[in-house]
PDB file of C-alpha atoms in Angstrom:
ATOM      1  CA  LYS A 119       3.118  20.533   5.213  1.00  0.00           C
ATOM      2  CA  ILE A 120       2.380  17.403   3.170  1.00  0.00           C
ATOM      3  CA  PRO A 121      -1.321  16.771   2.906  1.00  0.00           C
ATOM      4  CA  THR A 122      -2.753  13.263   3.662  1.00  0.00           C
ATOM      5  CA  LEU A 123      -4.669  10.961   1.345  1.00  0.00           C
ATOM      6  CA  ILE A 124      -7.746  11.473   3.460  1.00  0.00           C
ATOM      7  CA  SER A 125      -7.511  15.257   3.364  1.00  0.00           C
ATOM      8  CA  LEU A 126      -7.075  15.168  -0.377  1.00  0.00           C
ATOM      9  CA  TYR A 127      -9.665  12.574  -1.073  1.00  0.00           C
ATOM     10  CA  PRO A 128     -12.163  12.362   1.787  1.00  0.00           C
ATOM     11  CA  SER A 129     -13.208   8.825   2.256  1.00  0.00           C
ATOM     12  CA  ILE A 130     -16.746   7.906   1.637  1.00  0.00           C
ATOM     13  CA  LEU A 131     -18.014   5.501   4.506  1.00  0.00           C
ATOM     14  CA  VAL A 132     -19.887   2.739   2.911  1.00  0.00           C
ATOM     15  CA  ALA A 133     -22.296   0.114   4.359  1.00  0.00           C
ATOM     16  CA  PRO A 134     -21.451  -3.471   5.182  1.00  0.00           C
ATOM     17  CA  SER A 135     -20.246  -4.925   2.021  1.00  0.00           C
ATOM     18  CA  THR A 136     -18.156  -2.110   0.907  1.00  0.00           C
ATOM     19  CA  ILE A 137     -14.753  -1.916   2.425  1.00  0.00           C
ATOM     20  CA  GLN A 138     -11.810  -4.181   2.278  1.00  0.00           C
ATOM     21  CA  GLN A 139      -8.089  -5.071   2.605  1.00  0.00           C
ATOM     22  CA  PRO A 140      -4.486  -6.811   2.254  1.00  0.00           C
ATOM     23  CA  MET A 141      -2.722  -9.848   0.655  1.00  0.00           C
ATOM     24  CA  ASN A 142       0.786 -10.667   0.893  1.00  0.00           C
ATOM     25  CA  MET A 143       3.379 -12.325  -1.310  1.00  0.00           C
ATOM     26  CA  SER A 144       6.494 -10.970  -2.839  1.00  0.00           C
ATOM     27  CA  PRO A 145       8.968 -12.779  -4.692  1.00  0.00           C
ATOM     28  CA  ALA A 146      12.560 -13.038  -3.711  1.00  0.00           C
ATOM     29  CA  THR A 147      14.181 -15.353  -5.997  1.00  0.00           C
ATOM     30  CA  SER A 148      17.600 -16.507  -5.432  1.00  0.00           C
ATOM     31  CA  SER A 149      19.901 -18.544  -7.476  1.00  0.00           C
ATOM     32  CA  SER A 150      22.538 -20.843  -5.817  1.00  0.00           C
ATOM     33  CA  SER A 151      25.726 -22.139  -7.296  1.00  0.00           C
ATOM     34  CA  ASN A 152      25.729 -25.922  -8.348  1.00  0.00           C
ATOM     35  CA  SER A 153      28.505 -28.400  -8.400  1.00  0.00           C
ATOM     36  CA  THR A 154      28.200 -28.096 -12.360  1.00  0.00           C
ATOM     37  CA  ALA A 155      29.190 -24.654 -13.678  1.00  0.00           C
ATOM     38  CA  PRO A 156      26.122 -22.915 -15.348  1.00  0.00           C
ATOM     39  CA  THR A 157      26.536 -22.094 -19.055  1.00  0.00           C
ATOM     40  CA  SER A 158      24.761 -18.693 -18.592  1.00  0.00           C
ATOM     41  CA  PRO A 159      25.554 -16.412 -15.668  1.00  0.00           C
ATOM     42  CA  ALA A 160      22.820 -15.864 -12.874  1.00  0.00           C
ATOM     43  CA  TYR A 161      23.871 -12.309 -12.939  1.00  0.00           C
ATOM     44  CA  PRO A 162      23.919 -10.833 -16.511  1.00  0.00           C
ATOM     45  CA  ILE A 163      26.666  -8.619 -17.845  1.00  0.00           C
ATOM     46  CA  GLY A 164      26.314  -5.056 -16.690  1.00  0.00           C
ATOM     47  CA  THR A 165      24.795  -6.057 -13.137  1.00  0.00           C
ATOM     48  CA  ILE A 166      25.566  -3.375 -10.632  1.00  0.00           C
ATOM     49  CA  LEU A 167      27.156  -3.852  -7.308  1.00  0.00           C
ATOM     50  CA  ARG A 168      28.431  -1.730  -4.414  1.00  0.00           C
ATOM     51  CA  LYS A 169      31.321  -3.181  -2.306  1.00  0.00           C
ATOM     52  CA  LYS A 170      33.241  -1.796   0.504  1.00  0.00           C
ATOM     53  CA  PHE A 171      37.119  -1.618   0.542  1.00  0.00           C
ATOM     54  CA  VAL A 172      38.775  -0.433   3.809  1.00  0.00           C
ATOM     55  CA  LYS A 173      36.389   2.316   4.726  1.00  0.00           C
ATOM     56  CA  GLN A 174      34.893   3.278   1.425  1.00  0.00           C
ATOM     57  CA  TYR A 175      32.132   1.854  -0.821  1.00  0.00           C
ATOM     58  CA  PHE A 176      32.632   1.639  -4.573  1.00  0.00           C
ATOM     59  CA  PHE A 177      30.247   0.954  -7.405  1.00  0.00           C
ATOM     60  CA  GLY A 178      31.192  -1.932  -9.685  1.00  0.00           C
ATOM     61  CA  ARG A 179      29.588  -3.915 -12.520  1.00  0.00           C
ATOM     62  CA  VAL A 180      29.837  -7.323 -14.150  1.00  0.00           C
ATOM     63  CA  GLU A 181      32.071  -6.827 -17.215  1.00  0.00           C
ATOM     64  CA  SER A 182      32.372 -10.572 -18.261  1.00  0.00           C
ATOM     65  CA  TYR A 183      31.640 -14.172 -17.041  1.00  0.00           C
ATOM     66  CA  ARG A 184      33.753 -17.283 -17.234  1.00  0.00           C
ATOM     67  CA  PRO A 185      31.340 -20.277 -17.127  1.00  0.00           C
ATOM     68  CA  THR A 186      34.168 -22.822 -16.839  1.00  0.00           C
ATOM     69  CA  GLU A 187      35.167 -21.310 -13.432  1.00  0.00           C
ATOM     70  CA  ASP A 188      31.885 -19.779 -12.590  1.00  0.00           C
ATOM     71  CA  TYR A 189      33.615 -16.334 -12.039  1.00  0.00           C
ATOM     72  CA  TYR A 190      32.353 -12.966 -12.566  1.00  0.00           C
ATOM     73  CA  HIS A 191      34.882 -10.417 -13.802  1.00  0.00           C
ATOM     74  CA  ILE A 192      34.119  -7.144 -12.021  1.00  0.00           C
ATOM     75  CA  VAL A 193      35.287  -3.611 -12.979  1.00  0.00           C
ATOM     76  CA  TYR A 194      34.980  -0.861 -10.276  1.00  0.00           C
ATOM     77  CA  GLU A 195      34.485   2.891 -10.751  1.00  0.00           C
ATOM     78  CA  ASP A 196      38.226   3.561  -9.862  1.00  0.00           C
ATOM     79  CA  GLY A 197      39.307   1.297 -12.395  1.00  0.00           C
ATOM     80  CA  ASP A 198      40.254  -1.653 -10.189  1.00  0.00           C
ATOM     81  CA  ARG A 199      39.222  -5.166 -11.304  1.00  0.00           C
ATOM     82  CA  GLU A 200      38.729  -8.493  -9.465  1.00  0.00           C
ATOM     83  CA  ASP A 201      36.886 -11.870  -9.939  1.00  0.00           C
ATOM     84  CA  LEU A 202      33.967 -12.731  -7.770  1.00  0.00           C
ATOM     85  CA  THR A 203      32.162 -16.064  -7.109  1.00  0.00           C
ATOM     86  CA  PHE A 204      28.316 -16.182  -7.283  1.00  0.00           C
ATOM     87  CA  ASP A 205      28.148 -16.067  -3.444  1.00  0.00           C
ATOM     88  CA  GLU A 206      30.500 -12.968  -3.172  1.00  0.00           C
ATOM     89  CA  LEU A 207      28.524 -11.230  -5.952  1.00  0.00           C
ATOM     90  CA  GLU A 208      25.125 -12.159  -4.527  1.00  0.00           C
ATOM     91  CA  ASN A 209      26.192 -10.290  -1.390  1.00  0.00           C
ATOM     92  CA  ALA A 210      27.080  -7.083  -3.131  1.00  0.00           C
ATOM     93  CA  ALA A 211      24.748  -6.808  -6.081  1.00  0.00           C
ATOM     94  CA  LEU A 212      22.300  -4.033  -6.202  1.00  0.00           C
ATOM     95  CA  VAL A 213      19.355  -5.863  -7.649  1.00  0.00           C
ATOM     96  CA  GLY A 214      15.812  -6.273  -6.262  1.00  0.00           C
ATOM     97  CA  GLU A 215      15.369  -5.342  -2.665  1.00  0.00           C
ATOM     98  CA  ALA A 216      19.034  -4.792  -2.164  1.00  0.00           C
ATOM     99  CA  ALA A 217      18.821  -1.952  -4.710  1.00  0.00           C
ATOM    100  CA  GLY A 218      15.581  -0.669  -3.112  1.00  0.00           C
ATOM    101  CA  ASP A 219      17.399  -0.549   0.385  1.00  0.00           C
ATOM    102  CA  PHE A 220      20.281   1.287  -0.894  1.00  0.00           C
ATOM    103  CA  LEU A 221      18.317   3.959  -2.749  1.00  0.00           C
ATOM    104  CA  PHE A 222      16.047   4.430   0.391  1.00  0.00           C
ATOM    105  CA  GLU A 223      19.216   4.813   2.796  1.00  0.00           C
ATOM    106  CA  HIS A 224      20.948   7.139   0.227  1.00  0.00           C
ATOM    107  CA  ALA A 225      17.696   9.302  -0.175  1.00  0.00           C
ATOM    108  CA  SER A 226      17.336   9.416   3.646  1.00  0.00           C
ATOM    109  CA  ALA A 227      20.822  10.537   4.165  1.00  0.00           C
ATOM    110  CA  LYS A 228      20.364  13.364   1.496  1.00  0.00           C
ATOM    111  CA  ALA A 229      17.115  14.495   3.068  1.00  0.00           C
ATOM    112  CA  ALA A 230      18.612  14.583   6.641  1.00  0.00           C
ATOM    113  CA  SER A 231      21.479  16.720   5.316  1.00  0.00           C
ATOM    114  CA  VAL A 232      19.005  19.480   4.093  1.00  0.00           C
ATOM    115  CA  GLY A 233      16.654  19.093   6.983  1.00  0.00           C
ATOM    116  CA  SER A 234      13.838  17.570   4.906  1.00  0.00           C
ATOM    117  CA  ALA A 235      11.123  15.326   6.756  1.00  0.00           C
ATOM    118  CA  MET A 236      10.646  13.188   3.792  1.00  0.00           C
ATOM    119  CA  ASN A 237      13.135  11.587   1.437  1.00  0.00           C
ATOM    120  CA  THR A 238      12.700  11.516  -2.410  1.00  0.00           C
ATOM    121  CA  VAL A 239      11.684   7.828  -2.375  1.00  0.00           C
ATOM    122  CA  GLN A 240       8.993   8.398   0.215  1.00  0.00           C
ATOM    123  CA  LEU A 241       7.614  11.341  -1.952  1.00  0.00           C
ATOM    124  CA  LEU A 242       7.645   9.163  -5.012  1.00  0.00           C
ATOM    125  CA  LEU A 243       5.763   6.359  -3.078  1.00  0.00           C
ATOM    126  CA  LEU A 244       3.193   8.802  -1.739  1.00  0.00           C
ATOM    127  CA  ASP A 245       2.705  10.396  -5.135  1.00  0.00           C
ATOM    128  CA  THR A 246       2.038   7.016  -6.616  1.00  0.00           C
ATOM    129  CA  LEU A 247      -0.347   5.993  -3.818  1.00  0.00           C
ATOM    130  CA  ARG A 248      -2.302   9.394  -4.317  1.00  0.00           C
ATOM    131  CA  LYS A 249      -2.736   8.637  -8.008  1.00  0.00           C
ATOM    132  CA  ILE A 250      -4.091   5.135  -7.147  1.00  0.00           C
ATOM    133  CA  CYS A 251      -6.336   6.671  -4.599  1.00  0.00           C
ATOM    134  CA  LYS A 252      -7.627   9.172  -6.899  1.00  0.00           C
ATOM    135  CA  ASN A 253      -8.148   7.111 -10.070  1.00  0.00           C
ATOM    136  CA  GLY A 254      -8.430   3.578  -8.664  1.00  0.00           C
ATOM    137  CA  ASP A 255     -10.661   4.195  -5.711  1.00  0.00           C
ATOM    138  CA  PRO A 256     -12.938   7.116  -6.797  1.00  0.00           C
ATOM    139  CA  TYR A 257     -15.690   5.997  -4.376  1.00  0.00           C
ATOM    140  CA  GLY A 258     -13.446   5.752  -1.290  1.00  0.00           C
ATOM    141  CA  TYR A 259     -14.107   2.039  -0.656  1.00  0.00           C
ATOM    142  CA  PHE A 260     -10.552   1.360   0.508  1.00  0.00           C
ATOM    143  CA  ARG A 261      -9.534   4.532   2.091  1.00  0.00           C
ATOM    144  CA  VAL A 262      -9.873   3.651   5.842  1.00  0.00           C
ATOM    145  CA  PRO A 263      -9.874   0.390   7.951  1.00  0.00           C
ATOM    146  CA  VAL A 264     -12.846  -1.700   7.929  1.00  0.00           C
ATOM    147  CA  GLN A 265     -14.864  -1.251  11.168  1.00  0.00           C
ATOM    148  CA  PRO A 266     -17.374  -4.129  11.257  1.00  0.00           C
ATOM    149  CA  GLU A 267     -19.966  -2.300  13.520  1.00  0.00           C
ATOM    150  CA  LEU A 268     -19.698   1.082  11.781  1.00  0.00           C
ATOM    151  CA  HIS A 269     -19.796  -0.371   8.392  1.00  0.00           C
ATOM    152  CA  GLU A 270     -22.379  -3.112   9.503  1.00  0.00           C
ATOM    153  CA  CYS A 271     -20.414  -6.087   8.360  1.00  0.00           C
ATOM    154  CA  LEU A 272     -20.105  -7.948  11.705  1.00  0.00           C
ATOM    155  CA  ASP A 273     -18.684 -11.121  10.127  1.00  0.00           C
ATOM    156  CA  TYR A 274     -15.898  -9.273   8.354  1.00  0.00           C
ATOM    157  CA  HIS A 275     -13.070 -10.514  10.608  1.00  0.00           C
ATOM    158  CA  SER A 276     -14.338 -14.070  10.517  1.00  0.00           C
ATOM    159  CA  ILE A 277     -13.703 -13.987   6.787  1.00  0.00           C
ATOM    160  CA  VAL A 278     -10.712 -11.681   6.816  1.00  0.00           C
ATOM    161  CA  PRO A 279      -8.464 -12.086   9.859  1.00  0.00           C
ATOM    162  CA  VAL A 280      -7.538  -8.937  11.814  1.00  0.00           C
ATOM    163  CA  GLU A 281      -3.872  -9.365  11.183  1.00  0.00           C
ATOM    164  CA  GLU A 282      -4.451  -9.417   7.273  1.00  0.00           C
ATOM    165  CA  SER A 283      -6.468  -6.119   7.155  1.00  0.00           C
ATOM    166  CA  MET A 284      -5.135  -3.409   5.116  1.00  0.00           C
ATOM    167  CA  ASP A 285      -6.498  -0.072   3.460  1.00  0.00           C
ATOM    168  CA  LEU A 286      -4.938   2.921   1.585  1.00  0.00           C
ATOM    169  CA  GLY A 287      -4.766   5.153   4.573  1.00  0.00           C
ATOM    170  CA  THR A 288      -2.675   2.701   6.556  1.00  0.00           C
ATOM    171  CA  MET A 289      -0.524   2.269   3.425  1.00  0.00           C
ATOM    172  CA  GLU A 290       0.220   5.954   3.460  1.00  0.00           C
ATOM    173  CA  GLN A 291       1.056   5.917   7.153  1.00  0.00           C
ATOM    174  CA  LYS A 292       3.465   3.138   6.528  1.00  0.00           C
ATOM    175  CA  ILE A 293       5.297   5.207   3.828  1.00  0.00           C
ATOM    176  CA  ARG A 294       5.405   8.240   6.135  1.00  0.00           C
ATOM    177  CA  ASP A 295       6.846   6.257   9.111  1.00  0.00           C
ATOM    178  CA  GLY A 296       9.394   4.486   6.984  1.00  0.00           C
ATOM    179  CA  SER A 297       7.867   1.082   7.302  1.00  0.00           C
ATOM    180  CA  VAL A 298       7.318   0.921   3.612  1.00  0.00           C
ATOM    181  CA  THR A 299      10.384   1.839   1.720  1.00  0.00           C
ATOM    182  CA  GLN A 300      10.102   0.129  -1.721  1.00  0.00           C
ATOM    183  CA  VAL A 301       7.647  -0.095  -4.597  1.00  0.00           C
ATOM    184  CA  GLY A 302       7.355  -4.041  -4.188  1.00  0.00           C
ATOM    185  CA  GLU A 303       6.324  -3.502  -0.590  1.00  0.00           C
ATOM    186  CA  LEU A 304       3.557  -1.029  -1.491  1.00  0.00           C
ATOM    187  CA  GLU A 305       2.438  -3.338  -4.361  1.00  0.00           C
ATOM    188  CA  ARG A 306       2.076  -6.342  -2.017  1.00  0.00           C
ATOM    189  CA  LEU A 307      -0.043  -4.264   0.470  1.00  0.00           C
ATOM    190  CA  LEU A 308      -2.389  -2.982  -2.287  1.00  0.00           C
ATOM    191  CA  LYS A 309      -2.680  -6.587  -3.585  1.00  0.00           C
ATOM    192  CA  GLN A 310      -3.844  -7.407   0.015  1.00  0.00           C
ATOM    193  CA  VAL A 311      -6.366  -4.731   0.047  1.00  0.00           C
ATOM    194  CA  SER A 312      -7.787  -6.052  -3.331  1.00  0.00           C
ATOM    195  CA  ALA A 313      -7.615  -9.704  -2.121  1.00  0.00           C
ATOM    196  CA  ASN A 314      -9.475  -9.001   1.047  1.00  0.00           C
ATOM    197  CA  ALA A 315     -12.194  -7.036  -0.765  1.00  0.00           C
ATOM    198  CA  LYS A 316     -12.749  -9.813  -3.229  1.00  0.00           C
ATOM    199  CA  LYS A 317     -12.628 -12.532  -0.491  1.00  0.00           C
ATOM    200  CA  TYR A 318     -15.366 -10.758   1.541  1.00  0.00           C
ATOM    201  CA  ASN A 319     -17.447  -9.600  -1.407  1.00  0.00           C
ATOM    202  CA  ASN A 320     -16.981 -12.962  -3.594  1.00  0.00           C
ATOM    203  CA  ASP A 321     -19.781 -12.265  -5.824  1.00  0.00           C
ATOM    204  CA  LYS A 322     -18.044 -11.019  -9.056  1.00  0.00           C
ATOM    205  CA  LEU A 323     -20.945  -8.746  -9.757  1.00  0.00           C
ATOM    206  CA  HIS A 324     -20.628  -7.028  -6.472  1.00  0.00           C
ATOM    207  CA  PRO A 325     -19.638  -3.321  -6.901  1.00  0.00           C
ATOM    208  CA  VAL A 326     -16.909  -3.713  -4.279  1.00  0.00           C
ATOM    209  CA  HIS A 327     -15.325  -6.870  -6.080  1.00  0.00           C
ATOM    210  CA  LYS A 328     -15.419  -4.781  -9.232  1.00  0.00           C
ATOM    211  CA  ALA A 329     -13.902  -1.853  -7.658  1.00  0.00           C
ATOM    212  CA  ALA A 330     -11.054  -4.174  -6.193  1.00  0.00           C
ATOM    213  CA  LEU A 331     -10.304  -5.325  -9.723  1.00  0.00           C
ATOM    214  CA  ASN A 332     -10.306  -1.601 -10.969  1.00  0.00           C
ATOM    215  CA  LEU A 333      -8.002  -0.685  -8.148  1.00  0.00           C
ATOM    216  CA  GLU A 334      -5.181  -3.278  -9.176  1.00  0.00           C
ATOM    217  CA  LYS A 335      -5.923  -2.451 -12.827  1.00  0.00           C
ATOM    218  CA  THR A 336      -5.159   1.188 -12.103  1.00  0.00           C
ATOM    219  CA  ALA A 337      -2.164   0.540  -9.826  1.00  0.00           C
ATOM    220  CA  ASP A 338      -0.087  -1.901 -12.015  1.00  0.00           C
ATOM    221  CA  PRO A 339       1.166   0.581 -14.550  1.00  0.00           C
ATOM    222  CA  LEU A 340       1.654   3.363 -11.787  1.00  0.00           C
ATOM    223  CA  PHE A 341       3.788   0.871  -9.794  1.00  0.00           C
ATOM    224  CA  GLN A 342       5.743   0.115 -12.953  1.00  0.00           C
ATOM    225  CA  ASN A 343       6.313   3.779 -13.690  1.00  0.00           C
ATOM    226  CA  ALA A 344       7.504   4.335 -10.062  1.00  0.00           C
ATOM    227  CA  GLN A 345      10.058   1.453 -10.275  1.00  0.00           C
ATOM    228  CA  LYS A 346      11.314   2.793 -13.484  1.00  0.00           C
ATOM    229  CA  ASN A 347      11.978   6.109 -11.922  1.00  0.00           C
ATOM    230  CA  LEU A 348      14.044   4.470  -9.209  1.00  0.00           C
ATOM    231  CA  ASP A 349      15.893   2.430 -11.691  1.00  0.00           C
ATOM    232  CA  LYS A 350      16.857   5.482 -13.610  1.00  0.00           C
ATOM    233  CA  THR A 351      18.034   7.152 -10.261  1.00  0.00           C
ATOM    234  CA  LEU A 352      20.373   4.222  -9.652  1.00  0.00           C
ATOM    235  CA  LYS A 353      21.519   4.285 -13.145  1.00  0.00           C
ATOM    236  CA  SER A 354      22.470   8.020 -13.022  1.00  0.00           C
ATOM    237  CA  MET A 355      24.256   7.512  -9.768  1.00  0.00           C
ATOM    238  CA  VAL A 356      26.390   4.668 -11.446  1.00  0.00           C
ATOM    239  CA  GLN A 357      26.945   6.792 -14.613  1.00  0.00           C
ATOM    240  CA  ASN A 358      28.225   9.662 -12.407  1.00  0.00           C
ATOM    241  CA  ALA A 359      30.545   7.363 -10.707  1.00  0.00           C
ATOM    242  CA  PHE A 360      32.027   5.714 -13.707  1.00  0.00           C
ATOM    243  CA  GLY A 361      31.695   8.855 -15.992  1.00  0.00           C
ATOM    244  CA  ASP A 362      30.228   6.933 -18.791  1.00  0.00           C
ATOM    245  CA  GLU A 363      27.246   4.946 -19.952  1.00  0.00           C
ATOM    246  CA  VAL A 364      26.077   2.048 -17.838  1.00  0.00           C
ATOM    247  CA  ASN A 365      26.109  -1.097 -19.927  1.00  0.00           C
ATOM    248  CA  TYR A 366      23.276  -3.062 -18.814  1.00  0.00           C
ATOM    249  CA  ALA A 367      19.916  -4.040 -20.165  1.00  0.00           C
ATOM    250  CA  GLU A 368      17.410  -1.187 -19.603  1.00  0.00           C
ATOM    251  CA  ASP A 369      14.461   0.619 -21.264  1.00  0.00           C
ATOM    252  CA  SER A 370      16.028   2.712 -24.035  1.00  0.00           C
ATOM    253  CA  SER A 371      12.778   4.505 -24.979  1.00  0.00           C
ATOM    254  CA  GLY A 372      14.212   7.911 -23.776  1.00  0.00           C
ATOM    255  CA  ASP A 373      17.237   7.552 -26.032  1.00  0.00           C
ATOM    256  CA  GLU A 374      15.094   6.441 -28.884  1.00  0.00           C
ATOM    257  CA  LYS A 375      12.840   9.601 -28.597  1.00  0.00           C
ATOM    258  CA  GLU A 376      15.958  11.757 -28.606  1.00  0.00           C
ATOM    259  CA  GLN A 377      17.330  10.054 -31.704  1.00  0.00           C
ATOM    260  CA  LYS A 378      13.961  10.532 -33.524  1.00  0.00           C
ATOM    261  CA  LYS A 379      13.954  14.229 -32.546  1.00  0.00           C
ATOM    262  CA  LYS A 380      17.561  14.563 -33.995  1.00  0.00           C
ATOM    263  CA  LYS A 381      16.550  12.793 -37.218  1.00  0.00           C
ATOM    264  CA  GLU A 382      13.380  14.867 -37.569  1.00  0.00           C
ATOM    265  CA  LYS A 383      15.530  18.195 -36.988  1.00  0.00           C
ATOM    266  CA  GLU A 384      17.966  17.006 -39.671  1.00  0.00           C
ATOM    267  CA  ARG A 385      15.113  16.123 -42.137  1.00  0.00           C
ATOM    268  CA  ARG A 386      13.547  19.624 -41.670  1.00  0.00           C
ATOM    269  CA  LYS A 387      16.955  21.332 -42.223  1.00  0.00           C
ATOM    270  CA  LYS A 388      17.515  19.354 -45.475  1.00  0.00           C
ATOM    271  CA  LYS A 389      13.952  20.282 -46.555  1.00  0.00           C
ATOM    272  CA  THR A 390      14.551  23.951 -45.780  1.00  0.00           C
ATOM    273  CA  LYS A 391      17.683  23.892 -47.689  1.00  0.00           C
ATOM    274  CA  ARG A 392      16.126  22.182 -50.767  1.00  0.00           C
ATOM    275  CA  LYS A 393      13.509  24.954 -50.757  1.00  0.00           C
ATOM    276  CA  LYS A 394      16.020  27.711 -50.632  1.00  0.00           C
ATOM    277  CA  LYS A 395      18.054  26.203 -53.634  1.00  0.00           C
ATOM    278  CA  LYS A 396      14.812  25.943 -55.506  1.00  0.00           C
ATOM    279  CA  LYS A 397      14.061  29.631 -54.949  1.00  0.00           C
ATOM    280  CA  GLU A 398      17.590  30.674 -55.811  1.00  0.00           C
ATOM    281  CA  LYS A 399      17.284  28.720 -59.168  1.00  0.00           C
ATOM    282  CA  LYS A 400      13.973  30.423 -59.901  1.00  0.00           C
ATOM    283  CA  LYS A 401      15.502  33.911 -59.289  1.00  0.00           C
ATOM    284  CA  LYS A 402      18.413  33.123 -61.493  1.00  0.00           C
ATOM    285  CA  LYS A 403      16.024  32.029 -64.379  1.00  0.00           C
ATOM    286  CA  LYS A 404      14.142  35.302 -64.133  1.00  0.00           C
ATOM    287  CA  LYS A 405      17.292  37.385 -64.342  1.00  0.00           C
TER     288      LYS A 405
END
């Protein structure tokens, strides 16, 4: 049984001006092809895609771009190649929300095959939310929905519309029932929580206003880390499909650490060898 946020961190019911909620917005940027061919590709070299051929899906990636024709040259995991227009690539590219949808569907299928109630993406989102709850909301201001009468803030919904209300407990439920499937969606809901809190408690010195700022500050790096983990999962899947390294821009900090470790080992080995040689020379001189 997976414990809820409320059971892990009991909420503290606070008086009037202390409980708040959601904002919404999220970015879906899209490029469209112009009559004039762009000099740089809208989708960079190495962009991952997934396309269906007959009854089977294949991973592919952008290998090159021809600006004069505005064509993307694609290589697939089975070695096949083809050229795609911007519109064709846009429908198949695993970027942004499309990548998130694919990962959630894949994780759900895997969870169902082993009889698990929660998939790995949901568990990652829940873990991220628990950390936000523990470190970003230590006083429990944002754990439960605002109840104007109970919390003595009767004018709350005249300032924050009912349909815009949000809290951490509701966010948890949305993860569990599959309403929230991506890091970006969870981030938008949390920003709504913070925005509502600041809107109702607009005095910047108010403890709840300050708590809302701390909530966002705590959450930002946790969201980034969660997204990196999902990106690595997708990268690993493509690596397995192609059987080699994926050639697209990514955080190489992990590889750099491994290289540093190897260099450090080599340096120690050389140092040990030098010490041994010195000892051998001293022994020879004594003889």
